[in-house]
XYZ file of C-alpha atoms in Angstrom:
427
model
C 42.793 49.381 8.092
C 45.355 50.751 10.532
C 48.773 51.284 8.983
C 47.684 50.703 5.369
C 49.276 52.851 2.694
C 47.284 51.593 -0.285
C 44.981 53.692 -2.462
C 41.540 54.641 -1.106
C 39.424 51.989 -2.904
C 41.772 49.237 -1.750
C 41.749 50.609 1.802
C 37.935 50.601 1.834
C 37.848 47.014 0.577
C 40.441 46.020 3.172
C 38.478 47.634 6.008
C 35.294 45.902 4.901
C 36.986 42.511 4.625
C 38.674 42.785 8.026
C 35.432 43.951 9.629
C 33.518 40.969 8.240
C 36.278 38.584 9.360
C 36.365 40.128 12.823
C 32.583 39.869 12.990
C 32.854 36.175 12.036
C 30.220 36.956 9.447
C 28.843 34.674 6.779
C 29.565 37.519 4.341
C 33.314 37.343 4.948
C 34.219 34.576 2.503
C 32.166 35.866 -0.457
C 33.609 39.338 0.133
C 37.176 38.037 0.294
C 36.757 35.898 -2.826
C 35.351 38.850 -4.748
C 38.198 41.066 -3.538
C 40.838 38.538 -4.632
C 39.117 38.097 -7.992
C 39.180 41.866 -8.546
C 42.748 42.334 -7.243
C 44.546 38.996 -7.804
C 47.988 40.555 -7.239
C 47.083 42.135 -3.894
C 49.018 40.106 -1.351
C 47.001 41.057 1.733
C 43.719 40.079 0.073
C 45.055 36.663 -0.939
C 46.589 36.108 2.510
C 43.386 36.999 4.374
C 41.392 34.626 2.173
C 43.954 31.909 2.903
C 43.702 32.616 6.643
C 39.927 32.259 6.466
C 40.039 28.987 4.505
C 43.261 27.408 5.795
C 41.591 24.462 7.519
C 40.282 23.227 4.166
C 43.560 23.519 2.240
C 46.211 20.860 1.804
C 49.771 21.720 2.824
C 51.034 22.348 -0.714
C 48.153 24.659 -1.661
C 48.473 26.537 1.624
C 52.183 27.102 1.127
C 51.863 28.120 -2.526
C 49.060 30.605 -1.822
C 51.035 32.315 0.911
C 54.299 32.379 -1.030
C 52.440 34.151 -3.850
C 50.766 36.481 -1.340
C 54.115 37.383 0.245
C 55.664 38.048 -3.182
C 52.865 40.446 -4.023
C 52.905 42.046 -0.571
C 56.598 42.777 -0.982
C 55.681 45.053 -3.873
C 53.177 46.948 -1.709
C 54.559 48.031 1.667
C 56.286 46.810 4.815
C 53.077 46.373 6.788
C 51.600 44.129 4.107
C 54.739 41.990 4.110
C 54.675 41.694 7.902
C 50.980 40.815 7.969
C 51.340 38.113 5.309
C 54.344 36.628 7.087
C 52.322 36.457 10.304
C 49.519 34.689 8.452
C 52.061 32.218 7.032
C 53.272 31.364 10.542
C 49.761 31.175 11.992
C 48.277 28.945 9.295
C 51.274 26.614 9.622
C 50.517 26.393 13.352
C 53.804 27.941 14.350
C 52.057 29.638 17.223
C 55.059 30.658 19.303
C 56.721 32.233 16.287
C 53.409 33.891 15.378
C 53.149 35.364 18.866
C 56.695 36.720 18.750
C 56.052 38.193 15.313
C 52.817 39.866 16.451
C 54.603 41.610 19.316
C 56.995 43.184 16.814
C 54.196 43.889 14.313
C 52.029 45.765 16.808
C 55.020 47.750 18.030
C 55.328 49.121 14.509
C 51.647 49.249 13.547
C 49.626 49.750 16.758
C 45.974 48.717 16.692
C 46.213 46.825 13.384
C 42.804 45.180 13.172
C 43.871 42.626 10.564
C 46.734 41.398 12.761
C 44.257 41.077 15.649
C 42.697 38.147 13.763
C 45.723 36.049 14.775
C 45.907 36.868 18.481
C 44.677 33.401 19.451
C 48.254 32.278 18.742
C 49.238 33.337 22.267
C 46.712 30.995 23.890
C 47.562 28.235 21.432
C 50.999 28.098 23.081
C 50.977 25.658 26.020
C 52.771 27.849 28.583
C 51.067 30.332 30.892
C 53.685 33.014 30.143
C 52.505 33.191 26.528
C 48.904 33.568 27.668
C 49.863 36.398 30.015
C 51.905 38.104 27.309
C 49.022 37.874 24.843
C 46.527 39.250 27.361
C 48.796 42.199 28.095
C 49.172 42.889 24.368
C 45.374 42.897 23.919
C 44.983 45.319 26.826
C 47.561 47.723 25.374
C 46.192 47.620 21.847
C 42.600 48.007 23.020
C 43.558 51.076 25.047
C 45.296 52.554 22.003
C 42.316 51.828 19.745
C 39.909 53.606 22.095
C 36.436 52.897 23.530
C 34.615 53.216 20.195
C 36.506 50.464 18.392
C 34.195 47.445 18.479
C 36.845 45.072 17.117
C 39.252 45.716 19.975
C 36.442 45.910 22.552
C 35.363 42.456 21.374
C 38.908 41.158 21.666
C 39.236 42.574 25.190
C 35.879 41.039 26.165
C 37.159 37.664 25.009
C 40.355 38.129 27.014
C 38.425 38.977 30.180
C 36.175 35.948 29.700
C 39.199 33.659 29.480
C 40.624 35.274 32.602
C 37.442 34.306 34.455
C 36.363 37.951 34.810
C 32.831 37.228 33.635
C 31.140 40.474 34.657
C 33.764 42.600 32.915
C 33.595 40.382 29.834
C 29.815 40.694 29.708
C 29.962 44.493 30.010
C 32.659 44.851 27.334
C 30.804 42.493 24.983
C 27.649 44.548 25.476
C 29.499 47.757 24.564
C 30.941 46.148 21.434
C 27.535 44.791 20.378
C 25.956 48.219 20.935
C 28.514 49.679 18.521
C 28.204 46.802 16.032
C 25.351 44.326 16.687
C 26.942 41.731 14.405
C 30.234 41.671 16.347
C 30.807 37.929 16.328
C 33.662 37.796 18.787
C 31.675 39.916 21.218
C 28.751 37.497 20.918
C 31.167 34.638 21.552
C 32.706 36.410 24.564
C 29.231 37.023 25.965
C 28.458 33.307 25.580
C 31.577 32.454 27.589
C 30.734 35.022 30.269
C 27.193 33.691 30.522
C 28.515 30.154 30.859
C 30.397 31.307 33.966
C 27.244 32.896 35.399
C 24.838 30.128 34.357
C 22.516 32.446 32.455
C 20.508 29.506 31.092
C 17.409 30.424 29.008
C 18.439 34.091 28.745
C 21.682 33.097 27.057
C 19.929 30.614 24.771
C 17.469 33.304 23.684
C 20.263 35.793 22.948
C 22.253 33.267 20.919
C 19.219 32.185 18.916
C 18.331 35.816 18.111
C 21.906 36.619 17.120
C 22.252 33.541 14.904
C 18.850 34.020 13.249
C 20.163 37.200 11.609
C 23.010 35.339 9.903
C 22.574 31.560 9.542
C 25.824 31.507 7.561
C 27.824 32.972 10.448
C 31.221 31.338 10.931
C 30.271 30.465 14.519
C 26.816 29.066 13.762
C 27.571 25.536 14.959
C 29.873 26.624 17.775
C 27.386 29.079 19.251
C 24.693 26.411 19.021
C 27.040 24.264 21.089
C 27.201 27.064 23.662
C 23.400 27.171 23.638
C 23.364 23.407 24.232
C 25.558 23.900 27.311
C 23.163 26.532 28.621
C 20.282 24.127 28.047
C 22.187 21.544 30.088
C 22.670 24.177 32.789
C 18.928 24.720 33.189
C 17.951 21.069 32.737
C 16.572 21.190 29.185
C 18.274 17.987 28.075
C 16.019 17.604 25.035
C 17.181 20.950 23.616
C 20.837 20.062 24.212
C 20.355 16.784 22.321
C 18.386 18.508 19.545
C 21.176 20.992 18.873
C 23.796 18.251 18.832
C 21.674 16.166 16.472
C 20.414 18.877 14.114
C 23.267 21.391 14.017
C 26.581 19.628 14.696
C 27.834 17.642 11.726
C 30.295 14.802 11.176
C 33.286 17.126 11.381
C 32.246 18.459 14.797
C 33.666 15.492 16.690
C 34.944 17.612 19.580
C 31.744 19.570 20.239
C 29.464 16.581 19.800
C 31.580 14.369 22.042
C 31.876 17.085 24.679
C 28.076 17.458 24.683
C 27.488 13.724 24.879
C 30.089 13.120 27.587
C 28.424 15.827 29.691
C 25.030 14.200 29.126
C 26.405 10.812 30.167
C 28.150 12.235 33.237
C 24.827 13.785 34.267
C 23.067 10.436 33.850
C 21.232 11.446 30.684
C 20.670 9.838 27.315
C 23.219 11.129 24.757
C 22.543 12.681 21.404
C 23.598 11.003 18.157
C 27.146 9.766 18.625
C 30.201 9.926 16.419
C 31.110 7.073 14.109
C 33.751 4.972 15.951
C 35.549 4.217 12.691
C 35.750 7.948 11.986
C 37.291 8.539 15.416
C 39.885 5.848 14.730
C 40.671 7.374 11.334
C 41.192 10.778 12.925
C 43.488 9.328 15.587
C 45.526 7.440 13.006
C 45.838 10.447 10.684
C 48.995 12.613 10.827
C 47.059 15.354 12.628
C 45.532 12.998 15.164
C 48.197 13.691 17.739
C 49.629 16.910 16.328
C 47.981 19.048 19.003
C 47.154 17.984 22.525
C 43.687 19.574 22.564
C 42.613 17.820 19.372
C 43.786 14.477 20.771
C 41.953 15.197 24.024
C 38.715 15.697 22.069
C 39.246 12.356 20.358
C 39.742 10.780 23.793
C 36.357 12.186 24.827
C 34.841 10.664 21.681
C 36.271 7.265 22.652
C 34.898 7.703 26.174
C 31.383 8.375 24.841
C 31.641 5.098 22.933
C 33.010 3.331 26.062
C 36.052 2.238 24.051
C 38.003 1.351 27.175
C 40.796 -0.616 25.525
C 41.417 2.119 22.961
C 41.566 4.721 25.714
C 44.177 2.662 27.546
C 46.125 2.376 24.285
C 45.925 6.132 23.761
C 47.137 6.711 27.333
C 50.128 4.421 26.787
C 50.916 6.203 23.532
C 50.764 9.585 25.270
C 53.008 8.339 28.090
C 55.714 7.563 25.516
C 55.355 10.926 23.744
C 58.362 13.253 23.866
C 56.063 16.222 24.473
C 55.542 16.956 28.152
C 51.896 18.014 27.758
C 51.057 14.623 26.269
C 53.005 12.660 28.894
C 52.086 14.651 31.972
C 48.519 15.781 31.273
C 46.852 13.976 28.367
C 48.067 10.527 29.451
C 46.474 10.610 32.947
C 43.293 12.167 31.560
C 42.937 9.464 28.891
C 43.660 6.770 31.467
C 41.072 8.288 33.832
C 38.462 8.228 31.062
C 39.300 4.572 30.502
C 38.871 3.817 34.212
C 35.483 5.532 34.262
C 34.232 3.632 31.233
C 35.466 0.439 32.924
C 33.444 1.267 36.038
C 36.453 2.049 38.260
C 35.763 5.616 39.423
C 38.179 5.540 42.363
C 41.115 4.920 40.027
C 39.958 7.881 37.929
C 39.835 10.057 41.059
C 43.470 9.241 41.859
C 44.553 10.111 38.319
C 42.682 13.402 38.044
C 43.049 14.798 41.560
C 46.725 15.610 41.200
C 46.469 17.519 37.927
C 45.188 20.817 39.309
C 46.088 23.811 37.178
C 48.063 21.564 34.808
C 44.751 20.859 33.053
C 45.256 24.221 31.305
C 48.038 22.548 29.342
C 45.405 20.533 27.451
C 44.774 23.694 25.431
C 41.373 24.921 24.384
C 39.497 27.443 26.504
C 38.029 27.453 30.004
C 34.621 26.063 29.087
C 36.226 23.255 27.076
C 38.650 22.241 29.836
C 35.936 22.389 32.501
C 34.807 18.945 31.397
C 37.836 17.469 33.190
C 36.512 18.878 36.462
C 33.065 17.509 35.563
C 34.617 14.083 35.082
C 36.399 14.237 38.433
C 33.189 15.318 40.198
C 31.300 12.390 38.691
C 34.086 9.969 39.614
C 34.072 11.251 43.197
C 30.289 10.893 43.433
C 30.442 7.369 42.017
C 33.241 6.491 44.451
C 31.013 7.497 47.372
C 32.863 10.747 48.120
C 29.907 13.078 47.796
C 31.303 15.793 50.092
C 34.490 16.081 48.047
C 32.494 16.184 44.808
C 30.222 18.927 46.176
C 33.249 20.891 47.368
C 34.829 20.651 43.950
C 31.751 22.199 42.337
C 30.915 24.634 45.147
C 32.067 27.770 43.345
C 30.057 26.867 40.263
C 26.850 26.058 42.147
C 27.241 29.202 44.263
C 27.850 31.564 41.328
C 25.766 30.116 38.493
C 22.095 31.038 38.437
C 21.241 27.798 36.642
C 23.207 24.707 37.679
C 20.950 21.703 37.170
C 23.844 20.072 35.348
C 26.197 20.424 38.310
C 23.484 19.089 40.627
C 23.099 16.009 38.433
C 26.853 15.380 38.532
C 26.484 14.872 42.283
C 23.634 12.353 42.101
C 24.940 8.915 43.160
C 24.585 6.170 40.562
C 24.414 2.417 41.038
C 27.886 0.874 40.807
C 26.816 -1.280 37.880
C 25.946 1.758 35.752
C 28.810 4.046 36.714
C 30.783 4.935 33.633
C 28.686 2.913 31.188
C 26.835 4.761 28.411
C 23.145 4.806 29.161
C 20.642 2.839 27.078
C 18.522 4.692 24.583
C 15.510 4.664 26.891
C 17.229 6.651 29.650
C 16.097 10.132 30.540
């Protein structure tokens, strides 16, 4: 582990743990738990385990674990203290502070692979400047780490994918996977690159092979979601529904709703839907509107259920929010979803057309935000503006090898069915 000053056995354990975390391996958690059990006063070990399990911890447990980790790290070395403090900020979703801290951390400990686990903090900030700053940091650190470091190659591949540089992302991911076939972030970056190119069955086959080697992989459900999108791309609607039904569970509200909304936009029968009461519980919970992207996913879930009134209510709530991203971006998107479910596509067109690049402020990543463009294309087609809808999707249909999904977005639908969830007997 770059910058570590601990004894050799601890350094070996640290390298192994960071490698498994970076690989998004199913072995990461058992390895971390064993490491903490063997070295309970090792602050970095405790902090990395907390980082890996933070989503399942309540606020008090999270805070107590990291306070103890920081106390123990203070007795080790300055790098350990800095790393644990960064993990504290990141797990408490203080992403701007995390990003600022990482800049200082990497200046002192270049190429630190453990700190690289938190680099998503830059893109979790809503402003484009933070994204640019994070991308530049990845480029510098990857250059310092060298062409044989699969962890930093994977991180750079991910960065290029998010920049829309699909061919570069694919090549970098391939180099990382050649060095370490279980490089999870490289596999994920390749999935994003192949989404941009519409790889279809080739991408599905790669993802299935990669996942078969580690069914406990951290990304198992998420990469199955990517495979479902590729199945949509090549017209295999049954496979997309199967993955949503058999792999995504109750907690995967965002991925399941995003799959089903795409199926509905394309005029297809959806997979198993989310429980409406569960969606309402999530919206009413303290975290329901804590982050704009999470709330956006819940809006998609309401749209799949054609909960028009609740979408209007969510839009009004967002319009009153003190946060600009909620007022200026989420509110019109939620209102547009309501208009579509109410069968008023032209009103949705007016709401979505003016957003442009502001859609990036919804958070998430390119493939997740693309669904807003899908929704606008469908609204345009349903409003009788086929030429505008085709123009909106032209780059995608020109670049993607498989684009059955985009073609279906352009198929006119009867006015009576526009926006309404399809009956179970639909194709």
